[in-house]
Amino acid sequence: MSQMAHAGKKPLLWDYLTTVDHKKIAILYLWSGLFFFVLGGIEALLIRIQLMFPGNTFLVGKTYNEIMTLHGTTMIFFVAMPLVFGLMNAVIPLQIGARDVAFPFLNALGFWLFFFGATLTYVSLFTGSAPESGWTGYFPLSDNNYTGHGLSYYAIGLQISGAGTLIGGINFLATILNMRAPGMTLMRMPMFAWTTLVSSTLILFAFPPLTVGLFLMIFDRLFGSHFFDPAFGGNVVIWEHLFWVFGHPEVYLLVLPAFGIFSEVIPTFSKKRLFGYHSMVFATMLIAFLGFMVWVHHMFTVGLGPVANAIFAIATTTIAVPTGIKIFNWLATMWGGKIRFTSANLFALGFIPTFVMGGVTGVMLALPPADLQFHDSYFVVAHFHYVLVGGVVFGIFAGLYYWWPKIFGRLLNETLGKLHFWFFLIGFHLTFLIQHYLGLWGMQRRIYTYLPGQGFELGNLISTIGAFLMAIGVLFFVANIAVTFRKGAVAGNDPWDGRTLEWTLPSPVPEYNFLRLPLVRGLDAFWIEKQAGNKEMLPAEPLGDIHMPNASFLPFLMSLGLFIAGLGFIFKDQYNPAFLYVGIGGLAITLLTMFLRSVIDDHGHHIHHEEVESMEGGASLS
Amino acid sequence: MMNEAKTVSLPAHPERATMEGKNKFLGFWLYLAAESVLFASLFATYLALRHSTMGGPTGKELFQLPTVFLATVLLLTSSMTSVMAILSMRENKASRMKAWFIVTLLLGAAFLGLEIYEFTEYVKEKHTFTSSAFGSAFYTLVGFHGSHVLFGLLWISTLLIRNWNRGITLYNAPKYYLASLYWHFVDLVWVFIFTVVYLMGKVG
Ligand code: HEM
Ligand SMILES: [Cu+2]
């Protein structure tokens, strides 16, 4: 008897702790990401409450810095990354016609590393000192003289979760390159698969510099090295380089998948194929390449000299070209289409003007003489929220409304979805549009208060009101999830009249994804079959047993070991040197589980086709 | 289903004959790309800090080229012996493969021993991890490489012990192959360390 018959009997918690199924891992990523989104959102509201009136004393000094730092760190690393990863995990194998990802075990490991890294960062809140030098962790602000232990939590927490991201990136690269269904050439892949591929390449090259930067930070803070300590010959600008060599590509590796989502949503709800597919693919690669060439635009004010500044300014502004190509392609896709204004599509449509505004201020910032004025003012805050929220978060919401039925089998409520969208969109522009002006009027970034009569009162008040409108929007989303689970409409295979392979499968998708791998005959594979009058894909293989990976508890244990190690090393400094042994013990757990992984043979198991046939009702199979 | 008993006939490239092997092959190359960026970042940091000796001994005064040269020869030879191991694997000659891997392990361990000896010498001359930014950068870069060597030794040993009585199969061939790939990578990084740290350090 196969494992499968037992699967239903596993207790839910154990099932999720040991799962290697990409669809369940997607759900883990989504729930954790949404949880941290609520946390990060609460932090944002706290920040905005403090800045609502001049001279406010709600949240001052160190506490303000901590909340502000946690907000930024959380939103980038523990919200945007896992939600994007969640959607990729839910969709990519389905879109390319694969039974699984290339490395199911590593997929689980990637998730647990992210999860324990994020948790470790938040442990700081309960031990007296959270990170406080901004999400960029600049030195010398981040060294032991100026900060409490919070920065050590930040460094080790991000190190652990960053390892998870790198593993995830490699996994998606190998999956997309190696596991595509017969006929699915690269140029027949859906755009979301393309952007995932390119974005994973960015992860591959952008995360190692962060890893190194964080190691050096950890060594400086916990083990007495002097990389960033000028008194011993260290150099703080090295941190800035390492951070931004990672940091700038990071924003593209977040926004490219969002672009991919829009490229799925807009054609589906316009009932047209994506305009300019080839140029979209090319633009994606160009953006990724240029994304690596521009990190110094974050350092124009450091004093690297006019030549460096000029080169990086030009490189930065050229990114506007491929991005513009994409915008025009989306517009052309809608042109003359039969547009349906579903919640998913509303987020896609709201994204276009919002992101364009963010891009325009980006080009403004890319001019060094102008940046010398704008730098570290609220203008920058407005800019990056226009791209991060208007691009990435809108993309995530569009993706969630679009694929929710595929993931959970039920459709999110459209009325609540529209309320969510309008509150969020209006709240967003109310919050951030005015911040451009606040910046131009002289309000600095990362300050916790301002004086009455400086002319900042009205702007800040408006901004805070907007933030609360956004929060109401998110509440509608939370309510929507609750309502959907209780009495959401059952989705069926293909609720949107979709174009790509995931819509050929039942919702939710069975654990083996495809009973028989589909034969792909062109771009928008499912649409092609529908046009030809077929209800489903032609199979590319006869019915047979399906090979599946085994569940495993080791990924959880491996990550737990690193979590314990991290705590031990930080506590060594914070409380008692004897905690060093806890740290070493944690590493030993991880090494031991790695050892177990390599000595225990794991050939996976098979699902027998008779069993599958009885499950799928047999009839549709013959 | 793979069968451990069936060791008689293997395809020409047993490490890439199964889907799992193909995935591992590609995935590991990607991983090595990430590792290259990691070491590149460490090299850049080292280059930026190598003159920040803060009155302590400079690389020029410290480095003993004969020792380092010997270490280099040991490690490069071990790369060659691991190639021999993989060639034997492809010819399905298990015991020859094991022998070559053991030679590889011995050479790698000797390299590590020399490195530890070298580090203790430097510490005696007051060149430590915490003495200056140069010290921090030097021990971090070279130590990162050293820990990679150690990890490789543990990895290959585990593989050998686990598969000692099992011959070469489509299941373990990719594992042997990746371990040797890793080993080559570690050796390649050493060539850069030898050049950038030691030779350039000697020139000043
Ligand atoms: C695509 C998504 C983008 C995201 C997520 C993003 C995000 C960010 C973030 C978080 C910062 C703040 C850096 C800090 O902490 O100081 C920033 C600054 C900056 N961004 Fe973007 N950005 C994006 C696109 C762009 C584009 C398209 C351009 C230019 C064409 C651009 C140019 C700049 C410049 C020059 C700065 C430096 C501002 C300063 O230091 O004063 N960004 N961006
Ligand atoms: Cu940037």
Tab-separated table of N, CA and C in Angstrom, chain A residues 101-103 166 169-170 173-175 177-179 204-206 208-209 211-212 215-216 219-220 223-227 229-235 238 242 547 591 594-595 597-604 606, chain B residues 1-2 4 19-20 22-28 30-35 37-39 41-42 44-45 48-49 52-54 129-134 136-138 140 144 151 154 158-159 162-163 166 171 175:
chain	number	residue	atom	x	y	z
A	101	VAL	N	8.777	20.542	-7.647
A	101	VAL	CA	9.977	21.331	-7.862
A	101	VAL	C	11.163	20.382	-7.962
A	102	ALA	N	12.316	20.916	-8.363
A	102	ALA	CA	13.478	20.054	-8.553
A	102	ALA	C	13.941	19.448	-7.227
A	103	PHE	N	13.896	20.233	-6.140
A	103	PHE	CA	14.390	19.748	-4.849
A	103	PHE	C	13.343	19.974	-3.762
A	166	LEU	N	18.251	31.962	-0.620
A	166	LEU	CA	19.197	31.495	-1.635
A	166	LEU	C	18.847	30.074	-2.085
A	169	GLY	N	15.886	30.210	-4.297
A	169	GLY	CA	16.216	30.720	-5.636
A	169	GLY	C	16.827	29.630	-6.504
A	170	ILE	N	17.781	28.897	-5.945
A	170	ILE	CA	18.421	27.811	-6.706
A	170	ILE	C	17.378	26.777	-7.111
A	173	LEU	N	15.338	28.028	-10.037
A	173	LEU	CA	16.128	27.993	-11.266
A	173	LEU	C	16.181	26.580	-11.829
A	174	ALA	N	16.549	25.638	-10.975
A	174	ALA	CA	16.673	24.261	-11.458
A	174	ALA	C	15.308	23.734	-11.908
A	175	THR	N	14.271	24.082	-11.171
A	175	THR	CA	12.943	23.602	-11.541
A	175	THR	C	12.547	24.100	-12.921
A	177	LEU	N	14.413	25.355	-15.308
A	177	LEU	CA	15.286	24.935	-16.410
A	177	LEU	C	15.131	23.457	-16.729
A	178	ASN	N	14.832	22.639	-15.710
A	178	ASN	CA	14.905	21.190	-15.920
A	178	ASN	C	13.567	20.462	-15.979
A	179	MET	N	12.533	21.052	-15.427
A	179	MET	CA	11.333	20.250	-15.166
A	179	MET	C	10.136	20.616	-16.037
A	204	LEU	N	20.431	34.558	-6.789
A	204	LEU	CA	21.680	33.804	-6.830
A	204	LEU	C	22.888	34.723	-6.724
A	205	PHE	N	22.822	35.869	-7.377
A	205	PHE	CA	23.992	36.747	-7.378
A	205	PHE	C	23.917	37.864	-6.351
A	206	ALA	N	22.734	38.180	-5.863
A	206	ALA	CA	22.613	39.312	-4.944
A	206	ALA	C	22.714	38.889	-3.485
A	208	PRO	N	24.584	36.435	-1.922
A	208	PRO	CA	25.899	36.201	-1.305
A	208	PRO	C	26.594	37.463	-0.783
A	209	PRO	N	26.542	38.609	-1.486
A	209	PRO	CA	27.141	39.800	-0.859
A	209	PRO	C	26.495	40.153	0.473
A	211	THR	N	25.151	37.988	2.495
A	211	THR	CA	25.667	36.980	3.416
A	211	THR	C	27.009	37.412	3.975
A	212	VAL	N	27.905	37.849	3.069
A	212	VAL	CA	29.225	38.278	3.517
A	212	VAL	C	29.096	39.492	4.434
A	215	PHE	N	27.914	38.403	7.769
A	215	PHE	CA	28.967	37.694	8.513
A	215	PHE	C	29.931	38.702	9.141
A	216	LEU	N	30.348	39.674	8.348
A	216	LEU	CA	31.300	40.653	8.877
A	216	LEU	C	30.666	41.427	10.026
A	219	PHE	N	30.725	39.115	12.984
A	219	PHE	CA	32.086	39.002	13.537
A	219	PHE	C	32.445	40.262	14.315
A	220	ASP	N	32.134	41.424	13.752
A	220	ASP	CA	32.461	42.669	14.434
A	220	ASP	C	31.734	42.777	15.761
A	223	PHE	N	32.449	38.849	17.849
A	223	PHE	CA	33.740	38.180	17.995
A	223	PHE	C	34.932	39.124	17.874
A	224	GLY	N	34.674	40.422	17.954
A	224	GLY	CA	35.769	41.372	18.113
A	224	GLY	C	36.599	41.695	16.881
A	225	SER	N	36.119	41.402	15.689
A	225	SER	CA	36.884	41.820	14.507
A	225	SER	C	36.640	43.307	14.249
A	226	HIS	N	37.317	43.856	13.231
A	226	HIS	CA	37.294	45.313	13.056
A	226	HIS	C	37.015	45.742	11.624
A	227	PHE	N	36.152	45.027	10.935
A	227	PHE	CA	35.908	45.383	9.532
A	227	PHE	C	35.384	46.808	9.389
A	229	ASP	N	35.425	49.237	11.840
A	229	ASP	CA	35.850	50.054	12.970
A	229	ASP	C	37.092	50.863	12.574
A	230	PRO	N	36.908	52.152	12.227
A	230	PRO	CA	38.033	52.950	11.727
A	230	PRO	C	39.192	52.993	12.712
A	231	ALA	N	38.948	52.875	14.006
A	231	ALA	CA	40.035	52.945	14.976
A	231	ALA	C	41.045	51.821	14.750
A	232	PHE	N	40.616	50.722	14.164
A	232	PHE	CA	41.533	49.619	13.872
A	232	PHE	C	41.734	49.436	12.362
A	233	GLY	N	41.481	50.488	11.616
A	233	GLY	CA	41.720	50.403	10.179
A	233	GLY	C	40.521	49.926	9.381
A	234	GLY	N	39.368	49.721	10.034
A	234	GLY	CA	38.173	49.279	9.302
A	234	GLY	C	37.581	50.395	8.467
A	235	ASN	N	36.590	50.044	7.680
A	235	ASN	CA	36.058	50.992	6.709
A	235	ASN	C	34.546	50.809	6.591
A	238	ILE	N	32.627	49.924	3.176
A	238	ILE	CA	32.546	48.531	2.701
A	238	ILE	C	31.161	47.973	2.994
A	242	LEU	N	28.588	46.433	0.173
A	242	LEU	CA	28.054	45.068	0.256
A	242	LEU	C	26.542	45.107	0.400
A	547	HIS	N	5.888	9.073	-9.186
A	547	HIS	CA	6.928	9.083	-8.168
A	547	HIS	C	6.814	10.348	-7.318
A	591	LEU	N	24.397	20.252	12.002
A	591	LEU	CA	25.330	19.359	11.317
A	591	LEU	C	24.862	17.910	11.415
A	594	MET	N	22.152	17.312	9.014
A	594	MET	CA	22.708	17.214	7.657
A	594	MET	C	23.312	15.840	7.440
A	595	PHE	N	23.997	15.369	8.482
A	595	PHE	CA	24.607	14.041	8.406
A	595	PHE	C	23.528	12.972	8.197
A	597	ARG	N	20.633	13.344	6.927
A	597	ARG	CA	20.099	13.490	5.574
A	597	ARG	C	20.982	12.757	4.567
A	598	SER	N	22.294	12.800	4.789
A	598	SER	CA	23.123	12.174	3.760
A	598	SER	C	23.292	10.684	3.970
A	599	VAL	N	23.098	10.165	5.170
A	599	VAL	CA	23.281	8.712	5.302
A	599	VAL	C	21.985	7.911	5.182
A	600	ILE	N	20.839	8.575	5.343
A	600	ILE	CA	19.579	7.831	5.190
A	600	ILE	C	19.145	7.912	3.737
A	601	ASP	N	19.063	6.791	3.089
A	601	ASP	CA	18.601	6.791	1.699
A	601	ASP	C	17.140	7.176	1.646
A	602	ASP	N	16.812	8.017	0.673
A	602	ASP	CA	15.421	8.426	0.554
A	602	ASP	C	15.041	8.386	-0.918
A	603	HIS	N	14.430	7.286	-1.324
A	603	HIS	CA	14.075	7.151	-2.733
A	603	HIS	C	12.681	7.655	-3.029
A	604	GLY	N	11.981	8.177	-2.019
A	604	GLY	CA	10.605	8.609	-2.258
A	604	GLY	C	9.676	7.409	-2.361
A	606	HIS	N	5.897	5.765	-4.552
A	606	HIS	CA	5.074	5.875	-5.749
A	606	HIS	C	3.593	5.904	-5.396
B	1	MET	N	12.428	2.244	-10.374
B	1	MET	CA	13.064	2.233	-9.040
B	1	MET	C	14.521	1.810	-9.156
B	2	MET	N	15.399	2.531	-8.461
B	2	MET	CA	16.806	2.167	-8.514
B	2	MET	C	17.074	0.940	-7.670
B	4	GLU	N	19.998	-1.289	-5.754
B	4	GLU	CA	21.389	-1.212	-5.323
B	4	GLU	C	22.217	-2.404	-5.779
B	19	MET	N	16.729	11.705	-13.570
B	19	MET	CA	16.231	13.077	-13.429
B	19	MET	C	16.800	13.712	-12.162
B	20	GLU	N	16.834	12.893	-11.110
B	20	GLU	CA	17.364	13.403	-9.853
B	20	GLU	C	18.822	13.834	-10.026
B	22	LYS	N	20.284	14.744	-12.792
B	22	LYS	CA	20.330	15.947	-13.639
B	22	LYS	C	20.030	17.192	-12.812
B	23	ASN	N	19.010	17.089	-11.965
B	23	ASN	CA	18.679	18.240	-11.124
B	23	ASN	C	19.831	18.603	-10.202
B	24	LYS	N	20.411	17.555	-9.604
B	24	LYS	CA	21.517	17.821	-8.685
B	24	LYS	C	22.672	18.479	-9.414
B	25	PHE	N	22.950	17.978	-10.592
B	25	PHE	CA	24.044	18.492	-11.412
B	25	PHE	C	23.852	19.989	-11.658
B	26	LEU	N	22.693	20.351	-12.143
B	26	LEU	CA	22.408	21.764	-12.423
B	26	LEU	C	22.364	22.580	-11.131
B	27	GLY	N	21.653	22.071	-10.145
B	27	GLY	CA	21.509	22.798	-8.896
B	27	GLY	C	22.851	23.083	-8.257
B	28	PHE	N	23.758	22.113	-8.362
B	28	PHE	CA	25.038	22.319	-7.708
B	28	PHE	C	25.889	23.351	-8.435
B	30	LEU	N	24.698	25.859	-9.956
B	30	LEU	CA	24.123	27.142	-9.545
B	30	LEU	C	24.628	27.537	-8.163
B	31	TYR	N	24.655	26.551	-7.280
B	31	TYR	CA	25.158	26.809	-5.938
B	31	TYR	C	26.599	27.319	-5.994
B	32	LEU	N	27.397	26.713	-6.868
B	32	LEU	CA	28.787	27.160	-6.974
B	32	LEU	C	28.862	28.587	-7.504
B	33	ALA	N	27.929	28.972	-8.365
B	33	ALA	CA	27.895	30.361	-8.829
B	33	ALA	C	27.692	31.286	-7.639
B	34	ALA	N	26.773	30.913	-6.756
B	34	ALA	CA	26.543	31.745	-5.573
B	34	ALA	C	27.789	31.786	-4.701
B	35	GLU	N	28.442	30.645	-4.553
B	35	GLU	CA	29.669	30.600	-3.758
B	35	GLU	C	30.745	31.499	-4.352
B	37	VAL	N	30.287	34.281	-5.947
B	37	VAL	CA	29.997	35.667	-5.578
B	37	VAL	C	30.364	35.895	-4.117
B	38	LEU	N	30.112	34.887	-3.303
B	38	LEU	CA	30.463	35.000	-1.888
B	38	LEU	C	31.965	35.237	-1.724
B	39	PHE	N	32.757	34.409	-2.383
B	39	PHE	CA	34.201	34.591	-2.253
B	39	PHE	C	34.654	35.890	-2.898
B	41	SER	N	33.086	38.644	-2.913
B	41	SER	CA	32.841	39.714	-1.940
B	41	SER	C	33.906	39.700	-0.847
B	42	LEU	N	34.298	38.498	-0.425
B	42	LEU	CA	35.332	38.415	0.604
B	42	LEU	C	36.674	38.921	0.080
B	44	ALA	N	37.087	41.159	-2.273
B	44	ALA	CA	37.008	42.615	-2.385
B	44	ALA	C	37.239	43.254	-1.023
B	45	THR	N	36.613	42.690	-0.001
B	45	THR	CA	36.794	43.230	1.342
B	45	THR	C	38.262	43.142	1.760
B	48	ALA	N	40.389	45.717	0.102
B	48	ALA	CA	40.197	47.067	0.635
B	48	ALA	C	40.898	47.246	1.974
B	49	LEU	N	41.114	46.156	2.699
B	49	LEU	CA	41.627	46.305	4.067
B	49	LEU	C	43.053	45.802	4.256
B	52	SER	N	45.555	47.885	6.115
B	52	SER	CA	45.179	48.445	7.417
B	52	SER	C	45.752	47.603	8.542
B	53	THR	N	47.078	47.599	8.662
B	53	THR	CA	47.710	46.727	9.651
B	53	THR	C	47.841	47.395	11.011
B	54	MET	N	47.609	48.688	11.081
B	54	MET	CA	47.650	49.431	12.343
B	54	MET	C	48.923	49.149	13.137
B	129	PHE	N	43.102	37.795	14.693
B	129	PHE	CA	41.797	38.144	14.143
B	129	PHE	C	41.354	39.525	14.614
B	130	THR	N	41.745	39.887	15.836
B	130	THR	CA	41.266	41.148	16.401
B	130	THR	C	42.337	42.225	16.453
B	131	SER	N	43.532	41.962	15.884
B	131	SER	CA	44.588	42.964	16.038
B	131	SER	C	44.391	44.156	15.116
B	132	SER	N	43.785	43.949	13.960
B	132	SER	CA	43.584	45.062	13.026
B	132	SER	C	42.557	44.637	11.984
B	133	ALA	N	42.138	45.609	11.172
B	133	ALA	CA	41.208	45.260	10.096
B	133	ALA	C	41.871	44.280	9.127
B	134	PHE	N	43.181	44.444	8.921
B	134	PHE	CA	43.895	43.482	8.074
B	134	PHE	C	43.797	42.077	8.665
B	136	SER	N	41.506	40.856	10.693
B	136	SER	CA	40.132	40.369	10.543
B	136	SER	C	39.885	39.874	9.125
B	137	ALA	N	40.306	40.686	8.160
B	137	ALA	CA	40.031	40.335	6.763
B	137	ALA	C	40.820	39.101	6.345
B	138	PHE	N	42.067	39.023	6.785
B	138	PHE	CA	42.901	37.889	6.399
B	138	PHE	C	42.328	36.576	6.934
B	140	THR	N	39.400	35.945	8.018
B	140	THR	CA	38.063	35.641	7.514
B	140	THR	C	38.134	35.003	6.134
B	144	PHE	N	37.544	31.164	5.844
B	144	PHE	CA	36.352	30.702	5.121
B	144	PHE	C	36.735	29.580	4.168
B	151	PHE	N	34.841	21.082	5.498
B	151	PHE	CA	33.532	20.557	5.152
B	151	PHE	C	33.645	19.514	4.038
B	154	LEU	N	34.820	16.240	5.475
B	154	LEU	CA	33.746	15.527	6.171
B	154	LEU	C	32.768	14.918	5.178
B	158	THR	N	32.045	10.963	4.793
B	158	THR	CA	30.707	10.420	5.025
B	158	THR	C	30.251	9.569	3.851
B	159	LEU	N	30.462	10.116	2.663
B	159	LEU	CA	30.053	9.386	1.462
B	159	LEU	C	30.740	8.024	1.376
B	162	ARG	N	29.493	5.604	4.159
B	162	ARG	CA	28.116	5.173	3.908
B	162	ARG	C	28.029	4.170	2.756
B	163	ASN	N	28.834	4.399	1.726
B	163	ASN	CA	28.692	3.573	0.520
B	163	ASN	C	29.797	2.528	0.391
B	166	ARG	N	28.787	-0.758	-1.135
B	166	ARG	CA	27.623	-0.732	-2.017
B	166	ARG	C	27.894	-0.594	-3.504
B	171	TYR	N	22.139	5.942	-7.872
B	171	TYR	CA	21.737	6.776	-6.736
B	171	TYR	C	22.929	7.485	-6.114
B	175	LYS	N	26.119	11.746	-6.136
B	175	LYS	CA	26.662	12.247	-4.870
B	175	LYS	C	28.182	12.333	-4.925
